[in-house]
Amino acid sequence: MSALIECVANFSEGRRSAVVESIVGAIADTSGATVLGYESDSDHNRAVVTFVGAPDSVAEAAFAGISRAADSIDMDEHRGQHPRIGAADVVPFVPLRGACMDECVRQARALAARVGAELRLPVFLYERAALQDVNRNLADIRRGGYEGLKRQLAAGEPPLPDYGPRKLGSAGGCVIGARDILIAFNVFLTTDDVAAARQIARRIRASSGGLPHVKALGLRVRGQAQVSMNLTNYRVTSIARVVEAIEREARTFGVDIASSQIVGLIPADALTAAEAERLRVENYSPARILERHLDKIK
Amino acid sequence: MSALIECVANFSEGRRSAVVESIVGAIADTSGATVLGYESDSDHNRAVVTFVGAPDSVAEAAFAGISRAADSIDMDEHRGQHPRIGAADVVPFVPLRGACMDECVRQARALAARVGAELRLPVFLYERAALQDVNRNLADIRRGGYEGLKRQLAAGEPPLPDYGPRKLGSAGGCVIGARDILIAFNVFLTTDDVAAARQIARRIRASSGGLPHVKALGLRVRGQAQVSMNLTNYRVTSIARVVEAIEREARTFGVDIASSQIVGLIPADALTAAEAERLRVENYSPARILERHLDKIK
């Protein structure tokens, strides 16, 4: 069994399904890459495509997807609820079975150089693949969005790309990197008051002293207030813990949780561990899960 | 990727670890069989060994385990908290990836014939592999235990074996069959009153009008009252549902749940679905679980 890495690529298109399918097609057509799933959201106007394979194949498929997105998405026309800087907005590599972070960092940097040179897009390396410390955090790169980044690059202000031109065309920029597995998780509130969602997001996120390894934003999606999150270490801060905290904070606004959403795929353990705890299972460990053993069997 | 079946074999030895290891060794030494795990319980005085592989290999490994157990366990000396009729007490085959129930039934019946002929043990075929309707339910075969079965066979009374001699030696009998995946789950109460556990077991089990697909017994284990269960269709009656019911019934005795135990392995979905429901995830499906996709990747 060969080493496997995952790519969870975010593209700035969630409304024109033909465009999303064309990008997914470009990725799926790459030999050795397997698309595990994709989903698009019309409020966020973005699509998330999850694919896996041997490291070289996944990098090749990512290049194909970035190239197709850059050709078919005009950021000057793009409107959506989520911060974004480009057509192929964020492209992280994640080590899975038998792969290490160093391999993902190598692939990310090689892909960044190629995208800068061949597609002429400004590329920012982030997280574990960052070359500039100020670019390590995705939120810092995306803070001004596509429009802000255009002004910043024109003025020669950071964030500065690691590869490609220092100016923004209509395909925008691209953030490429390597990171551990993360869980993208959204909670809808029983209100349309986006100010409440923003306030709750501020209280629970790590950067303002909330829960460790939690990134959170308040948005309005489907006419409802939503707390949109990335949990960057679910073993330290579980989904269950985050939901509890949001429930508590929501009560101070006199509202409740309406529902929640998983974006993309999640490791089984992110749900099983919490459920086992709730059921007071004294002998739970991830090794109790049958499926964990089956991919070792030929 | 070839078809895979699972065997969850129960042996009547949970105290002498050298004997348990010798049985596990006999199984693991069989070419093409992989032992996923085993555990023994000294109160029940039994061990559960879970192994998988191609159907022929798993059947061969099961034969090796039965043979070793019959050679090393004397049922006339056996004491334990759990109903049992033999050294190799119950040997069910379960279809996993790419295998069907019919294949498991075929393997079970062929193994039963071989164990009857070569090891000279009375063999009872149960569940989906049953040849006699009265032997379909494991509890009916095991009701009188080893001691009762000895008397029944001597008197020519049912249960009657499908293969092998109609009398019991010191290795006892062996129940072989095919079934769907089941979850073995035990709940400890905050009391040593085994009568409470028995009463609760009676109230929740399917056979007395309780929860569908639940088999339950009240036992005393580690000096505590325990409700010991098999959930034979966790998609209909989940672990979470059973725990709720026991909690409710326990309250009528003024006691609570102390802890619970998973025996052997469980499918991820048995925990993830309940946790997702509790977190009000609106878009949960088993396909959200990353690991489910990975065993398809070469």
Coordinates of C-alpha atoms in Angstrom, one line a residue:
Chain A
M1 CA 0.0 0.0 0.0
S2 CA 1.5 3.3 -1.1
A3 CA 1.5 6.6 0.8
L4 CA -1.7 8.6 0.6
I5 CA -2.2 12.3 0.9
E6 CA -5.4 14.3 0.8
C7 CA -6.1 17.7 -0.8
V8 CA -9.2 19.7 0.3
A9 CA -9.3 22.4 -2.4
N10 CA -11.6 25.5 -2.1
F11 CA -12.8 27.1 -5.3
S12 CA -14.7 30.4 -5.6
E13 CA -17.7 29.0 -7.4
G14 CA -20.8 27.6 -5.8
R15 CA -23.6 28.7 -8.2
R16 CA -22.8 27.7 -11.7
S17 CA -22.8 23.9 -11.4
A18 CA -21.2 23.4 -14.9
V19 CA -18.2 25.3 -13.7
V20 CA -17.9 23.3 -10.5
E21 CA -18.3 20.0 -12.4
S22 CA -15.6 21.1 -14.9
I23 CA -13.1 21.7 -12.1
V24 CA -14.0 18.4 -10.4
G25 CA -13.6 16.7 -13.8
A26 CA -10.2 18.2 -14.4
I27 CA -9.1 16.8 -11.0
A28 CA -10.8 13.4 -11.4
D29 CA -9.2 13.0 -14.9
T30 CA -5.7 13.1 -13.4
S31 CA -4.3 9.6 -13.3
G32 CA -3.8 8.3 -9.7
A33 CA -6.1 10.9 -8.1
T34 CA -9.5 9.8 -6.6
V35 CA -12.2 12.4 -5.9
L36 CA -13.8 11.4 -2.6
G37 CA -16.5 14.1 -2.8
Y38 CA -17.3 17.7 -3.5
E39 CA -20.0 20.1 -2.4
S40 CA -20.8 23.6 -3.4
D41 CA -22.7 26.3 -1.4
S42 CA -24.5 29.1 -3.2
D43 CA -24.4 31.5 -0.3
H44 CA -20.7 31.2 0.2
N45 CA -20.4 30.9 -3.6
R46 CA -17.7 28.3 -3.2
A47 CA -17.0 24.7 -3.7
V48 CA -14.9 22.3 -1.7
V49 CA -13.4 19.3 -3.5
T50 CA -11.7 16.5 -1.5
F51 CA -9.4 14.2 -3.4
V52 CA -6.7 11.6 -2.4
G53 CA -3.9 9.6 -4.0
A54 CA -0.2 9.2 -4.1
P55 CA 1.6 12.6 -3.4
D56 CA 2.7 13.2 -7.0
S57 CA -0.7 12.4 -8.4
V58 CA -2.5 14.6 -5.9
A59 CA -0.2 17.6 -6.7
E60 CA -0.8 17.0 -10.4
A61 CA -4.6 16.9 -9.9
A62 CA -4.4 20.1 -7.8
F63 CA -2.6 21.8 -10.7
A64 CA -5.3 20.7 -13.1
G65 CA -8.0 22.0 -10.8
I66 CA -6.3 25.4 -10.2
S67 CA -5.7 25.8 -13.9
R68 CA -9.4 25.0 -14.8
A69 CA -10.6 27.4 -12.1
A70 CA -8.4 30.2 -13.1
D71 CA -9.7 29.9 -16.7
S72 CA -13.4 29.8 -15.7
I73 CA -13.9 32.1 -12.7
D74 CA -13.7 35.9 -12.9
M75 CA -13.1 37.3 -9.4
D76 CA -14.3 40.7 -10.5
E77 CA -17.8 39.2 -10.9
H78 CA -17.6 37.1 -7.7
R79 CA -19.9 37.8 -4.8
G80 CA -20.2 35.5 -1.7
Q81 CA -20.4 35.4 2.1
H82 CA -16.9 34.0 2.7
P83 CA -13.5 35.8 2.6
R84 CA -11.6 34.7 -0.6
I85 CA -8.8 36.0 -2.8
G86 CA -8.9 33.9 -5.9
A87 CA -10.6 31.4 -8.2
A88 CA -8.6 28.6 -6.8
D89 CA -8.7 30.1 -3.3
V90 CA -7.0 27.6 -1.0
V91 CA -5.3 24.4 -1.8
P92 CA -4.0 22.5 1.3
F93 CA -2.3 19.1 1.3
V94 CA -2.9 16.8 4.3
P95 CA -0.9 13.7 5.2
L96 CA -3.0 10.5 5.5
R97 CA -2.0 6.9 5.5
G98 CA 1.8 6.4 5.4
A99 CA 2.6 10.0 4.4
C100 CA 4.3 12.6 6.5
M101 CA 3.9 16.4 6.8
D102 CA 7.3 17.0 5.2
E103 CA 6.1 15.3 2.0
C104 CA 3.1 17.5 2.0
V105 CA 5.3 20.6 2.5
R106 CA 7.5 19.6 -0.4
Q107 CA 4.6 19.0 -2.7
A108 CA 3.0 22.4 -1.7
R109 CA 6.1 24.3 -2.4
A110 CA 6.8 22.6 -5.7
L111 CA 3.2 23.2 -6.8
A112 CA 3.3 26.9 -5.7
A113 CA 6.4 27.4 -7.9
R114 CA 4.7 25.7 -10.8
V115 CA 1.4 27.7 -10.5
G116 CA 3.4 30.9 -10.2
A117 CA 5.5 30.2 -13.3
E118 CA 3.0 28.4 -15.6
L119 CA -0.3 30.0 -14.7
R120 CA 1.1 33.4 -13.7
L121 CA -0.9 33.6 -10.5
P122 CA 0.5 35.2 -7.3
V123 CA 0.8 32.2 -4.9
F124 CA 1.0 32.4 -1.1
L125 CA 2.4 29.5 0.9
Y126 CA 0.7 29.1 4.2
E127 CA 0.6 27.0 7.4
R128 CA 3.3 24.3 7.5
A129 CA 4.5 25.2 4.0
A130 CA 4.8 28.9 4.7
L131 CA 8.1 30.6 3.7
Q132 CA 7.1 33.9 5.3
D133 CA 6.0 33.9 8.9
V134 CA 3.3 36.6 8.2
N135 CA 1.7 34.3 5.7
R136 CA 1.4 31.3 8.0
N137 CA -2.2 32.1 9.0
L138 CA -4.8 31.8 6.2
A139 CA -7.1 34.5 7.7
D140 CA -4.2 37.1 7.6
I141 CA -3.7 36.5 3.8
R142 CA -7.4 36.6 3.1
R143 CA -8.4 39.5 5.4
G144 CA -8.9 42.1 2.7
G145 CA -10.5 39.6 0.3
Y146 CA -9.8 39.8 -3.5
E147 CA -10.6 43.5 -3.6
G148 CA -8.3 44.4 -0.7
L149 CA -5.4 42.2 -1.9
K150 CA -5.6 43.9 -5.3
R151 CA -5.0 47.3 -3.6
Q152 CA -2.4 45.9 -1.3
L153 CA -0.3 44.4 -4.1
A154 CA -0.6 47.5 -6.2
A155 CA 0.7 49.5 -3.2
G156 CA 3.5 46.9 -2.6
E157 CA 2.1 46.1 0.9
P158 CA 1.9 42.7 2.5
P159 CA 0.8 40.0 2.1
L160 CA 3.4 39.4 -0.6
P161 CA 3.3 36.3 -2.7
D162 CA 6.0 33.7 -2.6
Y163 CA 5.8 32.9 -6.3
G164 CA 4.2 34.4 -9.4
P165 CA 3.6 38.1 -10.3
R166 CA 3.0 40.7 -7.6
K167 CA -0.2 41.9 -9.2
L168 CA -3.7 40.5 -9.3
G169 CA -5.5 39.5 -12.5
S170 CA -9.2 38.5 -12.6
A171 CA -8.4 34.9 -11.5
G172 CA -7.0 36.4 -8.2
G173 CA -4.4 34.8 -6.1
C174 CA -4.0 31.3 -4.7
V175 CA -3.0 30.0 -1.3
I176 CA -1.2 26.7 -1.2
G177 CA 0.0 24.8 1.8
A178 CA 0.3 21.8 4.1
R179 CA -1.6 21.2 7.3
D180 CA -3.0 18.6 9.6
I181 CA -6.5 17.3 9.1
L182 CA -9.1 19.9 10.1
I183 CA -12.9 19.9 10.5
A184 CA -15.0 22.5 8.8
F185 CA -18.2 22.8 10.8
N186 CA -21.0 25.4 10.7
V187 CA -23.7 26.0 13.2
F188 CA -26.9 27.8 12.3
L189 CA -28.7 29.9 15.0
T190 CA -32.4 30.3 15.4
T191 CA -32.1 34.0 14.4
D192 CA -31.3 36.1 11.3
D193 CA -29.2 38.4 13.5
V194 CA -25.7 38.1 12.0
A195 CA -24.4 40.4 14.8
A196 CA -25.1 37.6 17.3
A197 CA -23.2 35.1 15.2
R198 CA -20.3 37.5 14.9
Q199 CA -20.2 38.1 18.6
I200 CA -20.4 34.4 19.4
A201 CA -17.7 33.6 16.9
R202 CA -15.5 36.2 18.6
R203 CA -16.1 34.7 22.0
I204 CA -15.3 31.1 21.0
R205 CA -12.3 31.5 18.7
A206 CA -8.8 30.9 19.8
S207 CA -7.4 34.2 18.5
S208 CA -9.5 36.1 21.0
G209 CA -8.9 33.8 24.0
G210 CA -11.7 31.3 23.3
L211 CA -11.3 27.6 22.6
P212 CA -7.9 26.4 21.5
H213 CA -7.6 25.4 17.8
V214 CA -10.9 27.0 16.8
K215 CA -11.3 29.6 14.0
A216 CA -14.7 31.1 13.7
L217 CA -16.6 33.7 11.7
G218 CA -20.2 35.0 12.0
L219 CA -22.0 35.0 8.6
R220 CA -25.5 35.2 7.2
V221 CA -26.3 32.1 5.1
R222 CA -29.8 31.0 3.8
G223 CA -31.1 34.1 5.6
Q224 CA -29.9 32.6 9.0
A225 CA -27.1 33.6 11.3
Q226 CA -24.3 31.1 11.1
V227 CA -21.1 30.5 13.0
S228 CA -18.7 29.1 10.5
M229 CA -15.7 27.3 11.9
N230 CA -12.5 25.4 11.3
L231 CA -11.4 23.1 14.1
T232 CA -7.7 22.7 13.5
N233 CA -7.1 20.1 16.3
Y234 CA -10.3 18.1 17.0
R235 CA -8.5 15.9 19.5
V236 CA -7.9 19.0 21.7
T237 CA -11.2 20.8 21.0
S238 CA -13.9 18.4 19.8
I239 CA -17.0 19.2 17.8
A240 CA -19.1 18.4 20.9
R241 CA -17.1 20.9 23.0
V242 CA -17.6 23.7 20.4
V243 CA -21.3 23.0 20.1
E244 CA -21.7 23.2 23.9
A245 CA -19.9 26.6 24.0
I246 CA -22.0 28.0 21.1
E247 CA -25.1 26.8 22.9
R248 CA -24.1 28.6 26.1
E249 CA -23.2 31.8 24.3
A250 CA -26.3 31.7 22.1
R251 CA -28.4 31.6 25.2
T252 CA -27.1 35.0 26.3
F253 CA -28.7 36.3 23.1
G254 CA -31.9 34.5 23.8
V255 CA -31.4 32.2 20.8
D256 CA -30.6 28.5 20.3
I257 CA -28.8 26.2 17.8
A258 CA -31.1 25.4 14.8
S259 CA -28.9 22.8 13.2
S260 CA -25.3 22.2 12.2
Q261 CA -23.3 21.2 9.1
I262 CA -20.2 19.2 8.4
V263 CA -18.4 20.5 5.4
G264 CA -16.5 17.8 3.4
L265 CA -15.3 14.7 5.2
I266 CA -14.4 14.1 8.9
P267 CA -12.4 11.4 10.6
A268 CA -14.7 8.9 12.3
D269 CA -13.0 9.5 15.6
A270 CA -14.2 13.1 15.7
L271 CA -17.7 11.8 16.4
T272 CA -17.1 8.3 17.9
A273 CA -14.9 9.5 20.8
A274 CA -17.5 12.0 22.0
E275 CA -20.4 9.6 21.7
A276 CA -18.4 6.9 23.5
E277 CA -17.8 9.4 26.3
R278 CA -21.4 10.3 26.5
L279 CA -22.3 6.6 26.8
R280 CA -19.7 6.2 29.5
V281 CA -17.9 3.5 27.6
E282 CA -15.0 2.6 29.9
N283 CA -12.9 0.7 27.3
Y284 CA -13.3 2.9 24.2
S285 CA -10.3 3.5 21.9
P286 CA -10.2 4.3 18.2
A287 CA -9.0 0.7 17.7
R288 CA -12.5 -0.5 18.6
I289 CA -13.7 0.8 15.2
L290 CA -14.0 -2.1 12.7
E291 CA -13.3 0.0 9.6
R292 CA -10.0 1.2 11.0
H293 CA -8.6 -2.3 10.6
L294 CA -10.1 -3.2 7.2
D295 CA -7.9 -0.9 5.0
K296 CA -4.9 -2.9 6.2
I297 CA -6.4 -6.1 4.7
K298 CA -5.5 -6.9 1.1
Chain B
M1 CA -9.7 -6.4 -3.6
S2 CA -11.0 -9.8 -2.6
A3 CA -14.2 -10.6 -0.6
L4 CA -13.8 -10.4 3.1
I5 CA -15.7 -12.1 5.9
E6 CA -15.4 -11.8 9.6
C7 CA -15.5 -14.4 12.3
V8 CA -16.2 -13.4 16.0
A9 CA -15.5 -16.6 17.8
N10 CA -16.3 -17.1 21.5
F11 CA -14.2 -19.6 23.5
S12 CA -14.9 -20.7 27.1
E13 CA -11.6 -19.6 28.6
G14 CA -11.0 -16.2 30.1
R15 CA -8.7 -16.9 33.0
R16 CA -5.7 -19.0 31.8
S17 CA -4.0 -16.5 29.4
A18 CA -1.7 -19.2 28.0
V19 CA -4.7 -21.1 26.7
V20 CA -6.3 -18.0 25.2
E21 CA -3.0 -17.1 23.5
S22 CA -2.6 -20.6 22.2
I23 CA -6.1 -20.5 20.6
V24 CA -5.4 -17.0 19.1
G25 CA -2.1 -18.3 17.8
A26 CA -3.7 -21.2 16.0
I27 CA -6.0 -18.8 14.3
A28 CA -3.4 -16.2 13.5
D29 CA -1.0 -18.9 12.1
T30 CA -3.6 -19.8 9.4
S31 CA -2.5 -18.4 6.0
G32 CA -4.8 -15.6 4.8
A33 CA -6.5 -15.0 8.2
T34 CA -5.8 -11.7 10.1
V35 CA -6.6 -11.5 13.8
L36 CA -8.0 -8.0 14.4
G37 CA -8.2 -8.3 18.2
Y38 CA -9.1 -10.5 21.1
E39 CA -10.2 -10.0 24.6
S40 CA -10.9 -12.2 27.6
D41 CA -13.0 -11.7 30.6
S42 CA -12.3 -13.6 33.8
D43 CA -15.9 -13.2 35.2
H44 CA -17.5 -14.5 32.1
N45 CA -14.5 -16.9 31.8
R46 CA -14.6 -16.5 28.0
A47 CA -12.6 -14.9 25.2
V48 CA -13.8 -13.3 22.0
V49 CA -11.4 -13.5 19.0
T50 CA -12.2 -11.3 15.9
F51 CA -10.5 -12.3 12.7
V52 CA -11.0 -11.5 9.0
G53 CA -9.9 -12.7 5.6
A54 CA -11.1 -14.4 2.4
P55 CA -13.9 -16.8 3.2
D56 CA -11.9 -20.1 2.8
S57 CA -9.1 -18.7 5.0
V58 CA -11.4 -17.6 7.7
A59 CA -13.1 -21.0 7.8
E60 CA -9.8 -22.7 8.0
A61 CA -8.7 -20.5 10.8
A62 CA -11.9 -21.1 12.6
F63 CA -11.3 -24.9 12.4
A64 CA -7.8 -24.4 13.8
G65 CA -9.2 -22.4 16.7
I66 CA -12.0 -24.8 17.5
S67 CA -9.6 -27.7 17.4
R68 CA -7.1 -26.0 19.7
A69 CA -9.9 -25.0 22.1
A70 CA -11.4 -28.5 22.2
D71 CA -7.9 -29.9 23.1
S72 CA -7.3 -27.4 25.9
I73 CA -10.5 -26.6 27.7
D74 CA -12.3 -29.1 29.9
M75 CA -15.9 -28.0 30.3
D76 CA -16.4 -30.2 33.3
E77 CA -14.0 -27.8 35.1
H78 CA -15.4 -24.6 33.6
R79 CA -17.2 -22.0 35.7
G80 CA -18.4 -18.6 34.5
Q81 CA -21.1 -16.0 34.5
H82 CA -22.3 -16.5 30.9
P83 CA -24.4 -19.3 29.3
R84 CA -22.1 -21.7 27.3
I85 CA -22.2 -25.2 25.9
G86 CA -18.6 -25.8 24.8
A87 CA -14.9 -25.0 24.6
A88 CA -15.4 -23.4 21.2
D89 CA -18.8 -22.1 22.2
V90 CA -20.0 -20.0 19.3
V91 CA -18.4 -19.4 15.9
P92 CA -20.4 -17.0 13.6
F93 CA -19.4 -15.8 10.2
V94 CA -20.3 -12.3 9.1
P95 CA -20.1 -10.9 5.6
L96 CA -18.0 -7.8 5.2
R97 CA -16.6 -6.0 2.1
G98 CA -17.7 -7.7 -1.1
A99 CA -19.1 -10.9 0.6
C100 CA -22.7 -12.0 0.9
M101 CA -24.6 -13.8 3.5
D102 CA -25.0 -16.9 1.3
E103 CA -21.2 -17.3 1.2
C104 CA -21.1 -17.2 5.0
V105 CA -24.0 -19.7 5.2
R106 CA -22.1 -22.1 2.9
Q107 CA -18.8 -21.7 4.9
A108 CA -20.7 -22.3 8.2
R109 CA -22.3 -25.5 7.0
A110 CA -19.1 -26.9 5.5
L111 CA -17.2 -26.1 8.7
A112 CA -20.0 -27.7 10.8
A113 CA -19.7 -30.9 8.8
R114 CA -15.9 -30.9 9.2
V115 CA -15.9 -30.2 12.9
G116 CA -18.5 -33.0 13.4
A117 CA -16.6 -35.5 11.4
E118 CA -13.0 -34.7 12.2
L119 CA -13.2 -33.4 15.8
R120 CA -16.2 -35.5 16.8
L121 CA -18.0 -32.6 18.5
P122 CA -21.8 -32.2 18.3
V123 CA -22.3 -29.1 16.1
F124 CA -25.4 -26.9 16.1
L125 CA -26.0 -24.6 13.1
Y126 CA -27.8 -21.4 14.1
E127 CA -29.1 -18.1 12.8
R128 CA -28.9 -17.7 9.0
A129 CA -27.1 -21.1 8.7
A130 CA -29.7 -23.0 10.8
L131 CA -30.9 -26.3 9.3
Q132 CA -33.5 -26.8 12.1
D133 CA -35.8 -24.0 12.9
V134 CA -35.6 -24.7 16.7
N135 CA -31.9 -24.1 16.5
R136 CA -32.1 -20.7 14.9
N137 CA -31.9 -18.7 18.1
L138 CA -28.6 -19.1 20.0
A139 CA -30.2 -18.5 23.4
D140 CA -32.4 -21.6 22.9
I141 CA -29.5 -23.8 22.2
R142 CA -27.5 -22.5 25.1
R143 CA -30.4 -22.3 27.6
G144 CA -29.4 -25.3 29.8
G145 CA -25.7 -24.6 29.4
Y146 CA -23.1 -27.4 29.1
E147 CA -24.6 -29.3 32.0
G148 CA -28.1 -29.1 30.7
L149 CA -27.2 -30.0 27.2
K150 CA -25.4 -33.1 28.5
R151 CA -28.6 -34.4 30.1
Q152 CA -30.7 -33.4 27.1
L153 CA -28.6 -35.2 24.6
A154 CA -28.4 -38.3 26.9
A155 CA -32.2 -38.3 27.0
G156 CA -32.5 -37.7 23.2
E157 CA -34.2 -34.4 23.7
P158 CA -33.6 -31.2 21.7
P159 CA -31.6 -29.2 20.9
L160 CA -30.2 -31.9 18.6
P161 CA -26.9 -31.4 16.7
D162 CA -26.8 -31.1 12.9
Y163 CA -23.4 -32.8 12.7
G164 CA -21.2 -35.0 15.0
P165 CA -22.1 -37.3 17.8
R166 CA -25.3 -37.0 19.8
K167 CA -23.4 -37.0 23.1
L168 CA -21.3 -34.5 24.9
G169 CA -17.6 -35.0 25.8
S170 CA -15.6 -32.7 28.0
A171 CA -15.0 -30.3 25.1
G172 CA -18.8 -29.8 24.9
G173 CA -20.7 -28.7 21.8
C174 CA -20.1 -26.0 19.2
V175 CA -22.6 -23.6 17.7
I176 CA -21.6 -22.5 14.2
G177 CA -23.5 -20.1 12.0
A178 CA -23.8 -17.0 9.9
R179 CA -25.3 -13.6 10.9
D180 CA -25.2 -9.9 10.3
I181 CA -22.9 -7.7 12.2
L182 CA -23.9 -7.3 15.8
I183 CA -22.8 -5.2 18.7
A184 CA -22.0 -6.8 22.0
F185 CA -22.4 -4.1 24.6
N186 CA -22.6 -4.3 28.5
V187 CA -23.9 -1.7 30.9
F188 CA -22.8 -1.7 34.6
L189 CA -25.2 -0.4 37.2
T190 CA -24.3 1.4 40.4
T191 CA -25.5 -1.6 42.4
D192 CA -24.5 -5.2 43.1
D193 CA -28.1 -6.2 43.0
V194 CA -28.2 -8.7 40.1
A195 CA -32.0 -9.0 40.4
A196 CA -32.3 -5.4 39.2
A197 CA -30.1 -6.2 36.2
R198 CA -32.2 -9.2 35.4
Q199 CA -35.4 -7.2 35.7
I200 CA -34.0 -4.4 33.5
A201 CA -32.8 -7.0 30.9
R202 CA -36.2 -8.5 30.8
R203 CA -37.9 -5.1 30.3
I204 CA -35.7 -4.0 27.4
R205 CA -35.2 -7.2 25.4
A206 CA -37.1 -7.9 22.2
S207 CA -38.3 -11.3 23.2
S208 CA -40.4 -9.9 26.1
G209 CA -41.7 -6.9 24.1
G210 CA -38.9 -4.5 24.7
L211 CA -36.7 -2.9 22.1
P212 CA -36.5 -4.6 18.7
H213 CA -33.3 -6.5 17.9
V214 CA -32.0 -6.4 21.5
K215 CA -31.0 -9.5 23.4
A216 CA -30.3 -8.9 27.1
L217 CA -29.3 -10.8 30.2
G218 CA -28.7 -9.6 33.8
L219 CA -25.4 -10.9 35.3
R220 CA -23.0 -10.1 38.2
V221 CA -19.6 -9.1 36.9
R222 CA -16.7 -7.6 38.9
G223 CA -19.1 -7.7 41.9
Q224 CA -21.5 -5.3 40.0
A225 CA -24.8 -5.8 38.4
Q226 CA -24.5 -5.8 34.6
V227 CA -26.9 -5.8 31.7
S228 CA -25.1 -7.8 29.0
M229 CA -26.5 -7.3 25.5
N230 CA -26.3 -8.2 21.9
L231 CA -27.8 -5.5 19.5
T232 CA -28.5 -7.5 16.4
N233 CA -29.6 -4.5 14.2
Y234 CA -28.0 -1.3 15.5
R235 CA -29.5 0.7 12.6
V236 CA -32.9 0.0 14.1
T237 CA -32.1 0.1 17.8
S238 CA -28.9 2.1 18.4
I239 CA -26.6 1.9 21.4
A240 CA -27.7 5.4 22.4
R241 CA -31.4 4.2 22.4
V242 CA -30.5 1.2 24.6
V243 CA -28.6 3.3 27.0
E244 CA -31.5 5.7 27.4
A245 CA -33.9 2.8 28.0
I246 CA -31.6 1.3 30.7
E247 CA -31.1 4.6 32.3
R248 CA -34.9 5.1 32.6
E249 CA -35.5 1.6 33.9
A250 CA -32.6 1.8 36.3
R251 CA -34.1 4.9 37.9
T252 CA -37.1 2.9 38.9
F253 CA -34.7 0.8 41.1
G254 CA -33.1 4.0 42.4
V255 CA -29.8 3.2 40.6
D256 CA -27.9 4.7 37.7
I257 CA -25.5 3.5 34.9
A258 CA -21.9 3.3 36.3
S259 CA -20.2 2.7 32.9
S260 CA -20.5 0.6 29.8
Q261 CA -18.3 -1.6 27.7
I262 CA -18.0 -2.4 24.0
V263 CA -17.0 -6.1 23.4
G264 CA -14.9 -6.6 20.3
L265 CA -15.1 -4.2 17.4
I266 CA -18.0 -2.0 16.3
P267 CA -18.8 -0.3 13.0
A268 CA -18.0 3.5 13.2
D269 CA -21.6 4.3 12.2
A270 CA -22.9 2.8 15.4
L271 CA -21.4 5.7 17.2
T272 CA -21.1 8.5 14.6
A273 CA -24.8 8.5 13.6
A274 CA -26.0 9.0 17.2
E275 CA -23.4 11.7 17.9
A276 CA -24.3 13.5 14.6
E277 CA -28.0 13.4 15.6
R278 CA -27.2 14.9 19.0
L279 CA -25.2 17.7 17.4
R280 CA -28.1 18.3 15.1
V281 CA -26.0 17.8 12.0
E282 CA -28.4 18.3 9.1
N283 CA -26.3 16.8 6.4
Y284 CA -24.8 13.7 8.1
S285 CA -24.5 10.5 6.3
P286 CA -22.0 7.6 6.7
A287 CA -20.4 8.9 3.5
R288 CA -19.1 11.9 5.5
I289 CA -16.6 9.6 7.3
L290 CA -13.2 9.9 5.7
E291 CA -12.1 6.3 6.6
R292 CA -15.0 4.8 4.8
H293 CA -13.4 6.0 1.5
L294 CA -9.8 5.0 2.2
D295 CA -10.1 1.3 1.9
K296 CA -11.2 1.7 -1.7
I297 CA -7.8 3.4 -2.5
K298 CA -5.0 1.1 -3.6

